Amino acid sequence: MVSKGLVLTVEGAENGTNDIPTFSLDELNRCRGQLLGGGAFGKVYAINGFPGLAVKEIWLNEQPDRLKEITKFELKTMSQFSHPGVLKYHQVLTKGEFFYVVMDRYDGDLQQFIADHRRTQKPIPRESMLSILKQLADALAYVHAPYKVNERGDVLPGIVHRDLKPANVLMSKNGERVAIADFGLCKDAQHDGNTFAGSPSYMAPEVFIHRKTSRASDVWALGVIIYELVTLELPRFSRKWEPEDAKEFFVPKWKPDLSAVKDEFTRTILEKIFVLDPEERPTAKELADRLRTLNTFAGEPGDQDPVPAEKHESQVTSDDSNSKVNSSWTPLMRAAAAGDIEMVRRHLSDKDKKNSDGDTALMIAARAGHEGIVELIDPTDKNEVTALMRAAGRGDVEAVRALIPLQKGQKTYNNDYKRGGRTALMMAAVCGRTEVVRLLVEHEGGLKDKDGWTALMYAAEYGHTECVQLLAEKEEGMQDKDSKTALMHAAENDHTEYVKLLLEKEAGIKDKDGRTALMLAAIYGNIECAKLLLEKEKGMKTTCEWNGCPLGSTALILAAQCRREEVVRLLMKHEDGVSSWTSLIYAAYLGDIDAVKNNLHEKGRKDISGMTALMWAAQKGHKGAVKVLLEHEKEITDKQGRASLYYALKRGYIDLAKTIMLHEDPTDENGVTALMRAAARGDAEMVKLLIPIQKEMRDNDGNTALVFAARAGHADIVELLDSTDEDGVTALMRAAEKGNVEAVRALIPLQKGKKMMGDTHINGLRISSGTALMMAATRGHAEVVKLLVEHEGGMKDSFGKTALMVTAQGGCAECIKLLLNKETGMQNIWGSTALMLAAHNMHPECVELLMESEGSISEWTELMYAAYRGDVDSVKNNLHMKGARDIGGWTALMRAAAQGHEQVVELLTEERGMTNNSHQTALMWAARNGHPGCVRLLLEKEGGMLDKYGGTALMFAVAQDHIECIKLLLEKEAGMRDKNGWTALMRAVLVGHTECVRLLAEEEKDMKTIRERFGYLPGTTALNIAKREGRTKIASVLSG
């Protein structure tokens, strides 16, 4: 479908890469999903198959040139920006006045988030508020910053957003991620704007008074958002001001009323933002730096300001003066030390070079505390993989040492790829970077990723001994979100060395399923780990059900369930008593027939999981042991009510299961099978297991398991046996189409009234979003219609068609009688009634049945009905009604011509030339239905007329391969085109009517299409169509 897959590997995640597919316009159109939203000149759609992406369709036709310029500027800017807090435009495609933008998809916006809290009167948690604020400040700092460089090395200007507000801040579903969007009003940040733009509630005073925007006015808007996050209300001074009113209100000594802001730290920030002089407001970068120092889990933040950039620069100048004169320093290193962004930008190509001390520009910038320079040289990517994390992963000890003060404690973005929320320490542990782990453990030891994993767990899983030793003291005993310890991960992955290291501190702990490290070693068959863990953990039991093993299972039971025979032999010596394993059960498990026979005195006993010897033999597929045990233990059930048949089926031993079934669950004298009984009692698991063996079997009354499940009201079992498909077609609909009366009767209570989501074609009739009743009516299953009419009568498909209409099209008189009371008089979206459809499809018996109830609503006159029947005398008696049309625009002449009543056509010549609502003539219907006599009578007056799609009578005749009619029409209509430039010959080629092609070739073979249709481009000839469709014989005719 697309040029590359959406798979982000672990390696890619650590390196900060992300594979986004490159779409063509055709691929985008095929993948286009549901409408997500829209505005004045654009709509946003989901992209099917890519839940993290959306496509924005922008139409600029007839828009002012200024708006076109603004939109193109936004598209250019946004497609170059690369920051986790700025909506990412991955691809921009154009077609004429349309732009198609592939971008990241979010679940909501900040405006709705605030509104939800306001509605429930629940304050936004401080931690969430600060997280949102940090992301917004950091993103705005990026947007404002001049000379930033994206991941492709493009140098990007700073811009002013000019319409920052909650509605333009997108949010992830869990609220943890925000991104600034809608830059349609943005300007270059190097030049102040002098146009009035944005949303009044979020505008700074200078915008109202001086019509002037700048980065400082964006910061004011950010302040209003902060106030709204804290109080769930707008500040009182946030409204639309006239310039004179604003001057009177915002006087020089004005101060904001922040009494509603109870949080001291937030109030301090707002006091600095809400000042009238734009120059006095903090920059977004200063706000981001201040917020980055916060620890929201350690109470209130301190009041200290971050160290000013000037101080860092002076320190570097003083401390590194000797280094600067060293000839090994590149211009990039000197710029990095001085904090000179522009110079750094110019020399970025030297970022991998080292001086005589082995230092890179990145390390020099980090030691100097220049975060902005660090980001420029090695930027944090959209997954929040930092320079420190990359250095840790590659084992660059000195770079890590330099970067720790700036980036320690940060985590990767908790997105959908594996192991979100990783730290630099975890990446070092994964890669076995011992010296880096030694540096980072004091700063990041004890932190967990989104799955609760620690660095110690990673080191244990990936097998890095020295890292495990370094991390054990700090992190031993910690558990991940599944309550697993590092010891458990080591046992699971057969790392015996780490089991030895961690055994004393972590033995005896259980995970969320109540399993120990010994149990995990048993499950995975890690015999050496099991030996080490036996002394500490033998005899322990699970505290909840796991994978079919009941609560209270031992490591022995779990090993047996997982078919780990070597571990079973080991554990049998230590846990047989606590597991209640008898000699008979052990013999059955091993399949030792002689031992089974020798221990039959223990028959009927169950182990602690409730399993008997027969069940274990069935689970292991030991046919001989099963045969010996069947007569002694058949029909005994475990704690879940399962007998040995279940265990044989579960393991896929079908032949063995059939043997057991004869003893435990045989088909009875009424033909009722094990599957039918399972379906009737609602046993979903047994139903799944028995479906491959017995699904198609029927009892003596012809009923399948589906009927048993439906009668018992088990909707879930019905879905297992005959699932609703992707188009919404239900078991009831399929039964109705097949005419299965008993199945329909049973399924009605569970599935009545449902509609399919797609289209289906039955007997050549199209039903879109139809019902079971419509499917039965189309097939003419009268008994099924009788059952369904009370439940689904009156429902319409997406074209407004009813069951009565589709049966009128199909011609089932018996079904029409059943449906008349419920659906008579209804019309489809084109205004047609069942009567009209019966007439169109030439079903006279149906017309007669419908005439009395629908004649008046269809506006049929006596003349029309007589003309349809071909009743010449009645036509003569009602000629005073000529010229009338029914609600579809049909005349009496059209009805007569469609039925081939030549005498009536001759009587109604005054109606020639009239057209119905689709601009179709009597001649067209005579040609369509193959009545050459009527064609002859109508040709002179109606030949050459076009329907609303540009179709001619000749084209109608070609579609149905009516040769005699074609011969009559050739002289008047050959060479004519429809609205897409298609000729009658092209239509004949497409449907493969060879004789029609022979008649038409001389007149039309050189003509070409003028528009794209059916996948054929403009300029296509009939010969081109023949070749593409594989019509060899027709191609030969056209080439002659």
mmCIF file of C-alpha atoms in Angstrom, residues 159-414:
data_model
loop_
_atom_site.group_PDB
_atom_site.id
_atom_site.type_symbol
_atom_site.label_atom_id
_atom_site.label_comp_id
_atom_site.label_asym_id
_atom_site.label_seq_id
_atom_site.Cartn_x
_atom_site.Cartn_y
_atom_site.Cartn_z
ATOM 1 C CA ILE A 159 8.646 32.774 13.872
ATOM 2 C CA VAL A 160 5.860 34.338 15.919
ATOM 3 C CA HIS A 161 2.772 32.163 16.207
ATOM 4 C CA ARG A 162 0.308 35.093 16.727
ATOM 5 C CA ASP A 163 -2.674 32.863 17.584
ATOM 6 C CA LEU A 164 -1.543 30.754 20.526
ATOM 7 C CA LYS A 165 -4.617 29.499 22.422
ATOM 8 C CA PRO A 166 -5.877 26.182 23.898
ATOM 9 C CA ALA A 167 -7.772 25.297 20.712
ATOM 10 C CA ASN A 168 -4.447 25.375 18.836
ATOM 11 C CA VAL A 169 -2.724 23.027 21.283
ATOM 12 C CA LEU A 170 -3.291 19.353 20.427
ATOM 13 C CA MET A 171 -3.210 16.619 23.083
ATOM 14 C CA SER A 172 -2.653 12.878 23.220
ATOM 15 C CA LYS A 173 -5.434 10.686 24.582
ATOM 16 C CA ASN A 174 -3.835 10.304 28.004
ATOM 17 C CA GLY A 175 -3.053 14.022 28.219
ATOM 18 C CA GLU A 176 0.660 13.423 28.618
ATOM 19 C CA ARG A 177 1.651 14.895 25.270
ATOM 20 C CA VAL A 178 0.860 18.312 23.771
ATOM 21 C CA ALA A 179 1.843 19.961 20.504
ATOM 22 C CA ILE A 180 1.358 23.469 19.131
ATOM 23 C CA ALA A 181 -0.548 23.566 15.825
ATOM 24 C CA ASP A 182 -2.259 25.968 13.375
ATOM 25 C CA PHE A 183 0.530 28.350 12.372
ATOM 26 C CA GLY A 184 -1.615 29.969 9.689
ATOM 27 C CA LEU A 185 -1.068 33.478 11.100
ATOM 28 C CA CYS A 186 2.659 33.157 11.864
ATOM 29 C CA LYS A 187 5.336 35.694 10.895
ATOM 30 C CA ASP A 188 9.134 35.718 10.854
ATOM 31 C CA ALA A 189 10.237 36.435 14.445
ATOM 32 C CA GLN A 190 12.990 38.779 13.263
ATOM 33 C CA HIS A 191 10.368 41.338 12.237
ATOM 34 C CA ASP A 192 7.534 42.646 14.388
ATOM 35 C CA GLY A 193 4.094 42.250 12.841
ATOM 36 C CA ASN A 194 1.800 45.209 12.271
ATOM 37 C CA THR A 195 -1.409 43.385 11.434
ATOM 38 C CA PHE A 196 -4.270 42.555 13.723
ATOM 39 C CA ALA A 197 -4.318 38.769 14.100
ATOM 40 C CA GLY A 198 -5.250 36.091 16.578
ATOM 41 C CA SER A 199 -7.941 35.470 19.197
ATOM 42 C CA PRO A 200 -8.791 38.516 21.382
ATOM 43 C CA SER A 201 -8.857 36.706 24.737
ATOM 44 C CA TYR A 202 -5.217 35.720 24.303
ATOM 45 C CA MET A 203 -3.872 38.993 22.826
ATOM 46 C CA ALA A 204 -1.335 41.172 24.586
ATOM 47 C CA PRO A 205 -2.168 44.867 25.217
ATOM 48 C CA GLU A 206 0.262 46.077 22.542
ATOM 49 C CA VAL A 207 -1.648 44.094 19.921
ATOM 50 C CA PHE A 208 -4.857 46.036 20.673
ATOM 51 C CA ILE A 209 -3.171 49.420 21.148
ATOM 52 C CA HIS A 210 -0.398 49.392 18.536
ATOM 53 C CA ARG A 211 -1.457 46.520 16.276
ATOM 54 C CA LYS A 212 1.989 45.068 16.960
ATOM 55 C CA THR A 213 2.907 41.396 17.468
ATOM 56 C CA SER A 214 6.170 39.858 18.579
ATOM 57 C CA ARG A 215 7.566 36.903 20.446
ATOM 58 C CA ALA A 216 6.600 38.732 23.648
ATOM 59 C CA SER A 217 2.929 38.760 22.601
ATOM 60 C CA ASP A 218 3.111 34.954 22.192
ATOM 61 C CA VAL A 219 4.482 34.772 25.740
ATOM 62 C CA TRP A 220 1.505 36.852 26.968
ATOM 63 C CA ALA A 221 -0.837 34.330 25.273
ATOM 64 C CA LEU A 222 1.058 31.544 27.032
ATOM 65 C CA GLY A 223 0.447 33.375 30.311
ATOM 66 C CA VAL A 224 -3.300 33.458 29.679
ATOM 67 C CA ILE A 225 -3.201 29.698 29.001
ATOM 68 C CA ILE A 226 -1.287 29.158 32.284
ATOM 69 C CA TYR A 227 -3.897 31.219 34.166
ATOM 70 C CA GLU A 228 -6.665 29.155 32.541
ATOM 71 C CA LEU A 229 -4.968 25.854 33.431
ATOM 72 C CA VAL A 230 -4.698 26.918 37.094
ATOM 73 C CA THR A 231 -8.117 28.546 37.584
ATOM 74 C CA LEU A 232 -10.192 26.992 34.726
ATOM 75 C CA GLU A 233 -11.256 30.569 33.884
ATOM 76 C CA LEU A 234 -9.930 33.373 31.697
ATOM 77 C CA PRO A 235 -8.418 36.421 33.439
ATOM 78 C CA ARG A 236 -10.847 39.328 33.739
ATOM 79 C CA PHE A 237 -8.634 41.480 31.518
ATOM 80 C CA SER A 238 -8.765 38.867 28.708
ATOM 81 C CA ARG A 239 -11.333 40.102 26.213
ATOM 82 C CA LYS A 240 -11.625 42.010 22.969
ATOM 83 C CA TRP A 241 -10.541 45.628 23.486
ATOM 84 C CA GLU A 242 -11.029 48.647 21.301
ATOM 85 C CA PRO A 243 -7.701 50.516 21.034
ATOM 86 C CA GLU A 244 -8.882 53.529 23.066
ATOM 87 C CA ASP A 245 -10.427 51.360 25.781
ATOM 88 C CA ALA A 246 -7.225 49.325 25.990
ATOM 89 C CA LYS A 247 -5.161 52.520 26.457
ATOM 90 C CA GLU A 248 -7.396 53.601 29.330
ATOM 91 C CA PHE A 249 -7.306 50.216 31.035
ATOM 92 C CA PHE A 250 -3.663 49.246 30.583
ATOM 93 C CA VAL A 251 -2.125 52.315 32.231
ATOM 94 C CA PRO A 252 1.598 52.425 33.133
ATOM 95 C CA LYS A 253 1.138 51.202 36.738
ATOM 96 C CA TRP A 254 -1.330 48.480 35.818
ATOM 97 C CA LYS A 255 -0.913 45.149 37.570
ATOM 98 C CA PRO A 256 -2.954 41.974 36.945
ATOM 99 C CA ASP A 257 -5.414 40.618 39.492
ATOM 100 C CA LEU A 258 -3.964 37.195 40.293
ATOM 101 C CA SER A 259 -5.895 36.567 43.499
ATOM 102 C CA ALA A 260 -7.480 33.435 41.978
ATOM 103 C CA VAL A 261 -4.028 31.871 41.477
ATOM 104 C CA LYS A 262 -3.193 30.112 44.740
ATOM 105 C CA ASP A 263 -0.014 28.364 43.557
ATOM 106 C CA GLU A 264 2.879 30.651 44.535
ATOM 107 C CA PHE A 265 5.280 29.464 41.850
ATOM 108 C CA THR A 266 2.725 29.863 39.066
ATOM 109 C CA ARG A 267 1.685 33.274 40.377
ATOM 110 C CA THR A 268 5.338 34.398 40.313
ATOM 111 C CA ILE A 269 5.658 33.359 36.687
ATOM 112 C CA LEU A 270 2.432 35.131 35.731
ATOM 113 C CA GLU A 271 3.561 38.327 37.470
ATOM 114 C CA LYS A 272 6.627 38.332 35.219
ATOM 115 C CA ILE A 273 4.595 37.597 32.075
ATOM 116 C CA PHE A 274 1.707 40.028 32.615
ATOM 117 C CA VAL A 275 3.707 43.238 32.304
ATOM 118 C CA LEU A 276 2.928 45.961 29.777
ATOM 119 C CA ASP A 277 6.438 46.405 28.395
ATOM 120 C CA PRO A 278 7.060 43.498 26.016
ATOM 121 C CA GLU A 279 10.804 43.843 26.590
ATOM 122 C CA GLU A 280 10.351 43.107 30.307
ATOM 123 C CA ARG A 281 8.578 39.808 29.788
ATOM 124 C CA PRO A 282 10.622 36.616 30.060
ATOM 125 C CA THR A 283 11.339 34.870 26.786
ATOM 126 C CA ALA A 284 9.909 31.444 26.088
ATOM 127 C CA LYS A 285 13.474 30.097 26.377
ATOM 128 C CA GLU A 286 13.863 31.589 29.860
ATOM 129 C CA LEU A 287 10.538 30.091 30.916
ATOM 130 C CA ALA A 288 11.525 26.708 29.491
ATOM 131 C CA ASP A 289 14.871 26.783 31.314
ATOM 132 C CA ARG A 290 13.181 27.692 34.585
ATOM 133 C CA LEU A 291 10.578 24.948 34.267
ATOM 134 C CA ARG A 292 13.165 22.349 33.269
ATOM 135 C CA THR A 293 14.751 22.651 36.724
ATOM 136 C CA LEU A 294 11.521 21.670 38.463
ATOM 137 C CA ASN A 295 10.985 18.386 40.258
ATOM 138 C CA THR A 296 7.225 18.111 40.504
ATOM 139 C CA PHE A 297 7.469 15.184 42.885
ATOM 140 C CA ALA A 298 9.474 17.030 45.540
ATOM 141 C CA GLY A 299 6.974 19.602 46.732
ATOM 142 C CA GLU A 300 7.109 23.294 45.824
ATOM 143 C CA PRO A 301 9.871 24.476 43.489
ATOM 144 C CA GLY A 302 12.477 26.915 44.682
ATOM 145 C CA ASP A 303 12.412 30.567 43.824
ATOM 146 C CA GLN A 304 15.908 30.791 42.378
ATOM 147 C CA ASP A 305 16.216 31.927 38.779
ATOM 148 C CA PRO A 306 18.289 29.869 36.368
ATOM 149 C CA VAL A 307 21.873 30.972 35.871
ATOM 150 C CA PRO A 308 21.862 33.713 33.227
ATOM 151 C CA ALA A 309 23.462 32.809 29.928
ATOM 152 C CA GLU A 310 25.901 35.720 30.339
ATOM 153 C CA LYS A 311 27.265 34.120 33.504
ATOM 154 C CA HIS A 312 27.885 30.814 31.731
ATOM 155 C CA GLU A 313 29.652 32.610 28.924
ATOM 156 C CA SER A 314 31.882 34.600 31.286
ATOM 157 C CA GLN A 315 32.806 31.420 33.119
ATOM 158 C CA VAL A 316 33.771 29.732 29.882
ATOM 159 C CA THR A 317 35.786 32.708 28.746
ATOM 160 C CA SER A 318 37.683 32.718 32.021
ATOM 161 C CA ASP A 319 38.053 28.999 32.638
ATOM 162 C CA ASP A 320 38.791 27.908 29.109
ATOM 163 C CA SER A 321 40.888 30.792 27.859
ATOM 164 C CA ASN A 322 43.943 28.626 27.549
ATOM 165 C CA SER A 323 42.036 26.005 25.641
ATOM 166 C CA LYS A 324 40.692 28.568 23.208
ATOM 167 C CA VAL A 325 44.083 29.479 21.934
ATOM 168 C CA ASN A 326 44.938 25.805 21.425
ATOM 169 C CA SER A 327 45.244 25.279 17.707
ATOM 170 C CA SER A 328 43.372 21.978 17.953
ATOM 171 C CA TRP A 329 40.156 23.854 18.712
ATOM 172 C CA THR A 330 37.892 24.215 15.699
ATOM 173 C CA PRO A 331 35.759 27.349 15.125
ATOM 174 C CA LEU A 332 32.759 25.238 16.173
ATOM 175 C CA MET A 333 34.377 24.444 19.535
ATOM 176 C CA ARG A 334 35.137 28.122 20.165
ATOM 177 C CA ALA A 335 31.555 29.072 19.245
ATOM 178 C CA ALA A 336 30.192 26.291 21.474
ATOM 179 C CA ALA A 337 32.277 27.535 24.404
ATOM 180 C CA ALA A 338 31.132 31.112 23.872
ATOM 181 C CA GLY A 339 27.486 30.236 23.310
ATOM 182 C CA ASP A 340 27.519 31.817 19.830
ATOM 183 C CA ILE A 341 24.518 30.204 18.125
ATOM 184 C CA GLU A 342 25.083 31.731 14.706
ATOM 185 C CA MET A 343 28.708 30.638 14.585
ATOM 186 C CA VAL A 344 27.722 27.180 15.759
ATOM 187 C CA ARG A 345 25.161 27.034 12.981
ATOM 188 C CA ARG A 346 27.806 27.935 10.390
ATOM 189 C CA HIS A 347 30.231 25.235 11.505
ATOM 190 C CA LEU A 348 27.903 22.338 12.363
ATOM 191 C CA SER A 349 29.624 20.113 9.808
ATOM 192 C CA ASP A 350 32.597 19.920 12.233
ATOM 193 C CA LYS A 351 30.533 18.559 15.128
ATOM 194 C CA ASP A 352 32.267 15.146 15.118
ATOM 195 C CA LYS A 353 35.807 16.548 15.293
ATOM 196 C CA LYS A 354 37.844 16.340 18.511
ATOM 197 C CA ASN A 355 40.541 18.610 19.962
ATOM 198 C CA SER A 356 43.843 17.432 21.372
ATOM 199 C CA ASP A 357 42.096 16.585 24.666
ATOM 200 C CA GLY A 358 39.598 14.325 22.867
ATOM 201 C CA ASP A 359 36.737 16.747 23.406
ATOM 202 C CA THR A 360 34.026 17.476 20.853
ATOM 203 C CA ALA A 361 32.102 20.732 20.532
ATOM 204 C CA LEU A 362 29.148 18.957 22.159
ATOM 205 C CA MET A 363 31.169 18.191 25.281
ATOM 206 C CA ILE A 364 32.515 21.753 25.457
ATOM 207 C CA ALA A 365 29.021 23.230 25.148
ATOM 208 C CA ALA A 366 27.703 20.853 27.804
ATOM 209 C CA ARG A 367 30.454 21.729 30.290
ATOM 210 C CA ALA A 368 29.699 25.405 29.696
ATOM 211 C CA GLY A 369 26.014 24.806 30.427
ATOM 212 C CA HIS A 370 24.858 25.984 26.991
ATOM 213 C CA GLU A 371 21.731 23.852 26.609
ATOM 214 C CA GLY A 372 20.713 25.610 23.410
ATOM 215 C CA ILE A 373 24.052 24.827 21.789
ATOM 216 C CA VAL A 374 23.854 21.205 22.949
ATOM 217 C CA GLU A 375 20.407 20.954 21.352
ATOM 218 C CA LEU A 376 21.698 22.520 18.152
ATOM 219 C CA ILE A 377 24.639 20.109 17.877
ATOM 220 C CA ASP A 378 22.822 16.953 19.029
ATOM 221 C CA PRO A 379 19.111 17.758 19.290
ATOM 222 C CA THR A 380 16.576 15.880 21.384
ATOM 223 C CA ASP A 381 14.380 14.109 18.834
ATOM 224 C CA LYS A 382 10.602 13.743 18.664
ATOM 225 C CA ASN A 383 10.774 10.679 20.911
ATOM 226 C CA GLU A 384 12.728 12.744 23.444
ATOM 227 C CA VAL A 385 15.901 10.740 22.949
ATOM 228 C CA THR A 386 18.582 13.128 24.239
ATOM 229 C CA ALA A 387 22.257 13.626 23.497
ATOM 230 C CA LEU A 388 23.027 12.045 26.884
ATOM 231 C CA MET A 389 21.039 8.923 25.969
ATOM 232 C CA ARG A 390 22.823 8.559 22.647
ATOM 233 C CA ALA A 391 26.203 9.064 24.314
ATOM 234 C CA ALA A 392 25.279 6.479 26.950
ATOM 235 C CA GLY A 393 24.196 3.989 24.303
ATOM 236 C CA ARG A 394 27.469 4.280 22.388
ATOM 237 C CA GLY A 395 29.567 4.265 25.571
ATOM 238 C CA ASP A 396 31.058 7.757 25.217
ATOM 239 C CA VAL A 397 32.158 8.230 28.830
ATOM 240 C CA GLU A 398 33.447 11.806 28.575
ATOM 241 C CA ALA A 399 30.387 13.022 26.673
ATOM 242 C CA VAL A 400 28.171 11.412 29.312
ATOM 243 C CA ARG A 401 30.186 13.060 32.092
ATOM 244 C CA ALA A 402 29.742 16.459 30.440
ATOM 245 C CA LEU A 403 26.037 16.020 29.676
ATOM 246 C CA ILE A 404 24.890 14.650 33.057
ATOM 247 C CA PRO A 405 24.327 18.089 34.677
ATOM 248 C CA LEU A 406 22.105 19.187 31.768
ATOM 249 C CA GLN A 407 20.140 16.095 30.852
ATOM 250 C CA LYS A 408 20.160 13.598 33.699
ATOM 251 C CA GLY A 409 16.836 12.103 34.730
ATOM 252 C CA GLN A 410 15.101 12.667 31.394
ATOM 253 C CA LYS A 411 13.070 9.897 29.756
ATOM 254 C CA THR A 412 12.098 9.001 26.233
ATOM 255 C CA TYR A 413 8.553 9.776 25.153
ATOM 256 C CA ASN A 414 5.988 7.223 26.372
#
